[in-house]
PDB file of C-alpha atoms in Angstrom:
ATOM      1  CA  GLY O   1      72.664-127.713  96.152  1.00 44.00           C
ATOM      2  CA  GLY O   2      69.415-126.549  97.799  1.00 45.00           C
ATOM      3  CA  ALA O   3      67.673-125.427  94.597  1.00 42.00           C
ATOM      4  CA  ALA O   4      66.194-128.823  93.713  1.00 44.00           C
ATOM      5  CA  PRO O   5      63.459-128.830  96.413  1.00 50.00           C
ATOM      6  CA  LEU O   6      62.269-125.446  95.135  1.00 51.00           C
ATOM      7  CA  ARG O   7      61.176-126.806  91.753  1.00 48.00           C
ATOM      8  CA  PRO O   8      57.845-128.513  92.412  1.00 51.00           C
ATOM      9  CA  CYS O   9      56.315-126.960  89.299  1.00 49.00           C
ATOM     10  CA  SER O  10      58.617-128.952  87.033  1.00 45.00           C
ATOM     11  CA  THR O  11      57.002-131.585  84.856  1.00 38.00           C
ATOM     12  CA  ARG O  12      57.679-134.294  87.454  1.00 43.00           C
ATOM     13  CA  GLY O  13      56.177-132.547  90.493  1.00 47.00           C
ATOM     14  CA  ALA O  14      53.339-130.395  89.222  1.00 49.00           C
ATOM     15  CA  GLN O  15      50.764-133.136  88.787  1.00 52.00           C
ATOM     16  CA  ASP O  16      51.871-134.972  91.933  1.00 78.00           C
ATOM     17  CA  ILE O  17      50.997-132.357  94.552  1.00 86.00           C
ATOM     18  CA  ASN O  18      47.606-131.420  95.965  1.00 93.00           C
ATOM     19  CA  LYS O  19      47.739-127.823  94.711  1.00 94.00           C
ATOM     20  CA  ALA O  20      44.812-126.601  96.845  1.00 94.00           C
ATOM     21  CA  VAL O  21      46.387-127.881 100.074  1.00 95.00           C
ATOM     22  CA  ILE O  22      49.840-126.532  99.213  1.00 96.00           C
ATOM     23  CA  ASP O  23      48.466-123.139  98.131  1.00 96.00           C
ATOM     24  CA  ARG O  24      46.586-122.797 101.389  1.00 96.00           C
ATOM     25  CA  ILE O  25      49.548-123.842 103.553  1.00 97.00           C
ATOM     26  CA  ILE O  26      52.108-121.630 101.844  1.00 97.00           C
ATOM     27  CA  ARG O  27      49.755-118.620 101.610  1.00 97.00           C
ATOM     28  CA  VAL O  28      48.851-118.684 105.302  1.00 97.00           C
ATOM     29  CA  ASP O  29      52.388-119.431 106.473  1.00 98.00           C
ATOM     30  CA  HIS O  30      53.747-116.564 104.395  1.00 98.00           C
ATOM     31  CA  ALA O  31      51.100-114.263 105.905  1.00 98.00           C
ATOM     32  CA  GLY O  32      51.924-115.508 109.412  1.00 97.00           C
ATOM     33  CA  GLU O  33      55.639-114.966 109.023  1.00 97.00           C
ATOM     34  CA  PHE O  34      54.962-111.549 107.495  1.00 98.00           C
ATOM     35  CA  GLY O  35      52.773-110.673 110.486  1.00 97.00           C
ATOM     36  CA  ALA O  36      55.373-111.977 112.945  1.00 97.00           C
ATOM     37  CA  ASN O  37      57.987-109.752 111.336  1.00 98.00           C
ATOM     38  CA  ARG O  38      55.708-106.758 111.772  1.00 98.00           C
ATOM     39  CA  ILE O  39      55.005-107.673 115.434  1.00 98.00           C
ATOM     40  CA  TYR O  40      58.724-107.823 116.208  1.00 98.00           C
ATOM     41  CA  ALA O  41      59.287-104.585 114.288  1.00 98.00           C
ATOM     42  CA  GLY O  42      56.694-102.923 116.519  1.00 98.00           C
ATOM     43  CA  GLN O  43      58.252-104.364 119.652  1.00 98.00           C
ATOM     44  CA  MET O  44      61.703-103.202 118.584  1.00 98.00           C
ATOM     45  CA  ALA O  45      60.390 -99.697 117.866  1.00 98.00           C
ATOM     46  CA  VAL O  46      59.361 -99.456 121.522  1.00 98.00           C
ATOM     47  CA  LEU O  47      61.824-101.720 123.361  1.00 98.00           C
ATOM     48  CA  GLY O  48      64.778-101.925 120.967  1.00 98.00           C
ATOM     49  CA  ARG O  49      67.084 -99.962 123.253  1.00 98.00           C
ATOM     50  CA  SER O  50      65.952-101.654 126.446  1.00 98.00           C
ATOM     51  CA  SER O  51      67.551-104.652 128.157  1.00 97.00           C
ATOM     52  CA  VAL O  52      65.217-107.021 126.302  1.00 97.00           C
ATOM     53  CA  GLY O  53      65.984-105.490 122.869  1.00 98.00           C
ATOM     54  CA  PRO O  54      68.681-108.041 121.964  1.00 98.00           C
ATOM     55  CA  VAL O  55      66.327-110.938 122.828  1.00 98.00           C
ATOM     56  CA  ILE O  56      63.575-109.505 120.627  1.00 98.00           C
ATOM     57  CA  GLN O  57      66.099-108.843 117.848  1.00 98.00           C
ATOM     58  CA  GLN O  58      67.311-112.447 117.961  1.00 98.00           C
ATOM     59  CA  MET O  59      63.754-113.787 117.594  1.00 98.00           C
ATOM     60  CA  TRP O  60      63.046-111.249 114.843  1.00 98.00           C
ATOM     61  CA  ASN O  61      66.125-112.385 112.923  1.00 98.00           C
ATOM     62  CA  GLN O  62      64.735-115.922 112.845  1.00 97.00           C
ATOM     63  CA  GLU O  63      61.361-114.594 111.681  1.00 97.00           C
ATOM     64  CA  LYS O  64      63.110-112.699 108.881  1.00 98.00           C
ATOM     65  CA  TYR O  65      64.611-115.988 107.698  1.00 98.00           C
ATOM     66  CA  HIS O  66      61.205-117.706 107.924  1.00 98.00           C
ATOM     67  CA  LEU O  67      59.649-114.971 105.772  1.00 98.00           C
ATOM     68  CA  LYS O  68      62.482-115.191 103.229  1.00 98.00           C
ATOM     69  CA  LYS O  69      61.948-118.951 102.948  1.00 98.00           C
ATOM     70  CA  PHE O  70      58.184-118.585 102.444  1.00 98.00           C
ATOM     71  CA  ASN O  71      58.801-115.881  99.837  1.00 98.00           C
ATOM     72  CA  GLU O  72      60.926-118.449  97.975  1.00 98.00           C
ATOM     73  CA  LEU O  73      58.300-121.174  98.394  1.00 97.00           C
ATOM     74  CA  MET O  74      55.572-118.871  97.064  1.00 97.00           C
ATOM     75  CA  VAL O  75      57.561-118.409  93.852  1.00 97.00           C
ATOM     76  CA  ALA O  76      58.513-122.084  93.586  1.00 96.00           C
ATOM     77  CA  TYR O  77      54.942-123.324  94.079  1.00 95.00           C
ATOM     78  CA  ARG O  78      53.362-120.369  92.259  1.00 97.00           C
ATOM     79  CA  VAL O  79      51.190-119.351  95.196  1.00 97.00           C
ATOM     80  CA  ARG O  80      49.680-115.884  95.379  1.00 96.00           C
ATOM     81  CA  PRO O  81      49.913-114.034  98.700  1.00 97.00           C
ATOM     82  CA  THR O  82      46.831-113.220 100.724  1.00 97.00           C
ATOM     83  CA  VAL O  83      45.193-109.955  99.726  1.00 97.00           C
ATOM     84  CA  LEU O  84      45.226-109.062 103.422  1.00 97.00           C
ATOM     85  CA  LEU O  85      48.986-108.326 103.602  1.00 97.00           C
ATOM     86  CA  PRO O  86      48.448-104.529 103.800  1.00 97.00           C
ATOM     87  CA  PHE O  87      46.141-105.087 106.774  1.00 97.00           C
ATOM     88  CA  TRP O  88      48.553-107.534 108.473  1.00 97.00           C
ATOM     89  CA  ASN O  89      51.334-104.989 107.889  1.00 98.00           C
ATOM     90  CA  VAL O  90      49.568-102.425 110.074  1.00 98.00           C
ATOM     91  CA  ALA O  91      47.880-104.832 112.513  1.00 97.00           C
ATOM     92  CA  GLY O  92      51.120-106.700 113.227  1.00 98.00           C
ATOM     93  CA  PHE O  93      53.069-103.518 113.931  1.00 98.00           C
ATOM     94  CA  VAL O  94      50.279-102.137 116.153  1.00 98.00           C
ATOM     95  CA  LEU O  95      50.081-105.408 118.102  1.00 98.00           C
ATOM     96  CA  GLY O  96      53.854-105.466 118.561  1.00 98.00           C
ATOM     97  CA  ALA O  97      54.166-101.830 119.576  1.00 98.00           C
ATOM     98  CA  GLY O  98      51.015-101.950 121.710  1.00 98.00           C
ATOM     99  CA  SER O  99      52.150-105.001 123.642  1.00 98.00           C
ATOM    100  CA  ALA O 100      55.617-103.452 124.079  1.00 98.00           C
ATOM    101  CA  LEU O 101      54.040-100.307 125.516  1.00 98.00           C
ATOM    102  CA  LEU O 102      52.925-102.556 128.392  1.00 97.00           C
ATOM    103  CA  GLY O 103      56.635-103.140 129.010  1.00 97.00           C
ATOM    104  CA  LYS O 104      58.916-106.138 128.613  1.00 98.00           C
ATOM    105  CA  LYS O 105      56.378-108.509 130.188  1.00 98.00           C
ATOM    106  CA  GLY O 106      53.631-107.300 127.839  1.00 98.00           C
ATOM    107  CA  ALA O 107      55.806-107.848 124.775  1.00 98.00           C
ATOM    108  CA  MET O 108      56.693-111.325 126.003  1.00 98.00           C
ATOM    109  CA  ALA O 109      53.038-112.110 126.724  1.00 98.00           C
ATOM    110  CA  CYS O 110      52.286-111.233 123.100  1.00 98.00           C
ATOM    111  CA  THR O 111      55.144-113.466 121.959  1.00 98.00           C
ATOM    112  CA  VAL O 112      53.881-116.399 124.041  1.00 98.00           C
ATOM    113  CA  ALA O 113      50.324-116.018 122.735  1.00 98.00           C
ATOM    114  CA  VAL O 114      51.310-115.693 119.087  1.00 98.00           C
ATOM    115  CA  GLU O 115      53.991-118.378 119.087  1.00 97.00           C
ATOM    116  CA  GLU O 116      51.753-120.877 120.891  1.00 97.00           C
ATOM    117  CA  SER O 117      49.096-120.321 118.230  1.00 97.00           C
ATOM    118  CA  ILE O 118      51.620-120.661 115.408  1.00 97.00           C
ATOM    119  CA  SER O 119      53.185-123.836 116.840  1.00 97.00           C
ATOM    120  CA  GLU O 120      49.725-125.408 117.072  1.00 97.00           C
ATOM    121  CA  HIS O 121      48.944-124.259 113.518  1.00 97.00           C
ATOM    122  CA  TYR O 122      52.215-125.713 112.186  1.00 98.00           C
ATOM    123  CA  ASN O 123      51.449-129.007 113.985  1.00 98.00           C
ATOM    124  CA  ASN O 124      48.085-129.155 112.203  1.00 97.00           C
ATOM    125  CA  GLN O 125      49.818-128.563 108.860  1.00 98.00           C
ATOM    126  CA  ILE O 126      52.365-131.277 109.597  1.00 98.00           C
ATOM    127  CA  ARG O 127      49.523-133.734 110.290  1.00 98.00           C
ATOM    128  CA  THR O 128      47.809-132.717 107.036  1.00 97.00           C
ATOM    129  CA  LEU O 129      50.944-133.185 104.933  1.00 97.00           C
ATOM    130  CA  ILE O 130      51.721-136.545 106.561  1.00 96.00           C
ATOM    131  CA  GLU O 131      48.154-137.698 105.819  1.00 96.00           C
ATOM    132  CA  GLU O 132      48.548-136.517 102.202  1.00 94.00           C
ATOM    133  CA  ASP O 133      51.951-138.155 101.573  1.00 94.00           C
ATOM    134  CA  PRO O 134      54.990-137.633 103.826  1.00 95.00           C
ATOM    135  CA  GLU O 135      57.450-138.560 101.086  1.00 94.00           C
ATOM    136  CA  LYS O 136      55.936-136.251  98.470  1.00 94.00           C
ATOM    137  CA  TYR O 137      56.011-133.280 100.855  1.00 95.00           C
ATOM    138  CA  LYS O 138      59.307-134.172 102.555  1.00 95.00           C
ATOM    139  CA  GLU O 139      61.047-130.818 101.952  1.00 95.00           C
ATOM    140  CA  LEU O 140      58.026-128.737 102.954  1.00 97.00           C
ATOM    141  CA  LEU O 141      57.585-130.881 106.072  1.00 97.00           C
ATOM    142  CA  GLN O 142      61.230-130.267 107.020  1.00 98.00           C
ATOM    143  CA  VAL O 143      60.760-126.493 106.686  1.00 98.00           C
ATOM    144  CA  ILE O 144      57.540-126.441 108.697  1.00 98.00           C
ATOM    145  CA  LYS O 145      58.971-128.687 111.443  1.00 98.00           C
ATOM    146  CA  GLN O 146      62.091-126.510 111.773  1.00 98.00           C
ATOM    147  CA  PHE O 147      60.043-123.315 111.920  1.00 98.00           C
ATOM    148  CA  ARG O 148      57.576-124.864 114.401  1.00 98.00           C
ATOM    149  CA  ASP O 149      60.496-125.755 116.674  1.00 98.00           C
ATOM    150  CA  GLU O 150      61.883-122.212 116.429  1.00 98.00           C
ATOM    151  CA  GLU O 151      58.451-120.708 117.169  1.00 97.00           C
ATOM    152  CA  GLN O 152      58.246-122.983 120.225  1.00 98.00           C
ATOM    153  CA  GLU O 153      61.652-121.647 121.323  1.00 98.00           C
ATOM    154  CA  HIS O 154      60.293-118.089 121.041  1.00 98.00           C
ATOM    155  CA  HIS O 155      57.290-119.142 123.143  1.00 98.00           C
ATOM    156  CA  ASP O 156      59.622-120.546 125.810  1.00 98.00           C
ATOM    157  CA  ILE O 157      61.811-117.418 125.738  1.00 98.00           C
ATOM    158  CA  GLY O 158      58.668-115.363 126.390  1.00 98.00           C
ATOM    159  CA  LEU O 159      57.840-117.494 129.423  1.00 98.00           C
ATOM    160  CA  GLU O 160      61.442-117.195 130.688  1.00 98.00           C
ATOM    161  CA  HIS O 161      61.090-113.393 130.460  1.00 98.00           C
ATOM    162  CA  ASP O 162      58.063-113.198 132.767  1.00 97.00           C
ATOM    163  CA  ALA O 163      55.240-113.131 130.211  1.00 98.00           C
ATOM    164  CA  GLU O 164      52.840-114.677 132.728  1.00 98.00           C
ATOM    165  CA  ALA O 165      53.501-111.832 135.174  1.00 98.00           C
ATOM    166  CA  THR O 166      51.787-109.369 132.808  1.00 96.00           C
ATOM    167  CA  PRO O 167      48.658-107.831 134.364  1.00 95.00           C
ATOM    168  CA  ALA O 168      45.552-109.556 132.943  1.00 96.00           C
ATOM    169  CA  TYR O 169      47.841-112.104 131.211  1.00 98.00           C
ATOM    170  CA  SER O 170      45.123-114.675 130.520  1.00 97.00           C
ATOM    171  CA  VAL O 171      42.783-112.055 129.044  1.00 97.00           C
ATOM    172  CA  LEU O 172      45.544-110.596 126.863  1.00 97.00           C
ATOM    173  CA  LYS O 173      46.688-114.053 125.736  1.00 98.00           C
ATOM    174  CA  THR O 174      43.138-115.149 124.874  1.00 98.00           C
ATOM    175  CA  ALA O 175      42.444-111.967 122.908  1.00 97.00           C
ATOM    176  CA  ILE O 176      45.674-112.259 120.925  1.00 98.00           C
ATOM    177  CA  GLN O 177      45.068-115.944 120.215  1.00 97.00           C
ATOM    178  CA  LEU O 178      41.539-115.247 118.977  1.00 98.00           C
ATOM    179  CA  GLY O 179      43.068-112.666 116.630  1.00 97.00           C
ATOM    180  CA  CYS O 180      45.625-115.247 115.452  1.00 97.00           C
ATOM    181  CA  LYS O 181      42.890-117.794 114.732  1.00 96.00           C
ATOM    182  CA  ALA O 182      40.936-115.202 112.735  1.00 97.00           C
ATOM    183  CA  ALA O 183      44.067-114.175 110.821  1.00 97.00           C
ATOM    184  CA  ILE O 184      44.856-117.804 109.991  1.00 96.00           C
ATOM    185  CA  PHE O 185      41.285-118.495 108.872  1.00 96.00           C
ATOM    186  CA  LEU O 186      41.168-115.419 106.628  1.00 96.00           C
ATOM    187  CA  SER O 187      44.695-115.695 105.223  1.00 96.00           C
ATOM    188  CA  GLU O 188      44.162-119.309 104.164  1.00 94.00           C
ATOM    189  CA  ARG O 189      41.164-118.277 102.096  1.00 92.00           C
ATOM    190  CA  ILE O 190      41.645-114.765 100.687  1.00 93.00           C
TER     191      ILE O 190
END
């Protein structure tokens, strides 16, 4: 039953969509979910056997589903991935492992910073798609809204696990969020 929404390139849908907007959204969201998977992989490499390991694993499992969905959407909408995936592969893992080396609070501070940035980014995309045509992009809007809500849950989990108690929290959060903004800007375009 769920295959129908994944056929926008059929004769009916291809000329209806704003291809440039959709390409940009799907490319950057795929890159973001790819990067999130690498961050959680890095955190699990360091903290996987600690008391917070199951919490990180649970969030990572959701990110794995998000990435799977964007892989499907890339095929359905015929969107090429960003050429920066090899870089995000390494950078995401290093960010995840590096933040985890600061301990549980450091990993959670990273989660809060990243997920806050991603929730804001998804909200911007939702506004864009609603301005374009909410009915035409109904399925994509549903996916982005669901994932935004799950990213917000991850953000809240990070706060519940003492992210703000990390030494130099505001500096760390700002640095990570600047990196997220740069990654979003670049991944949308190249």
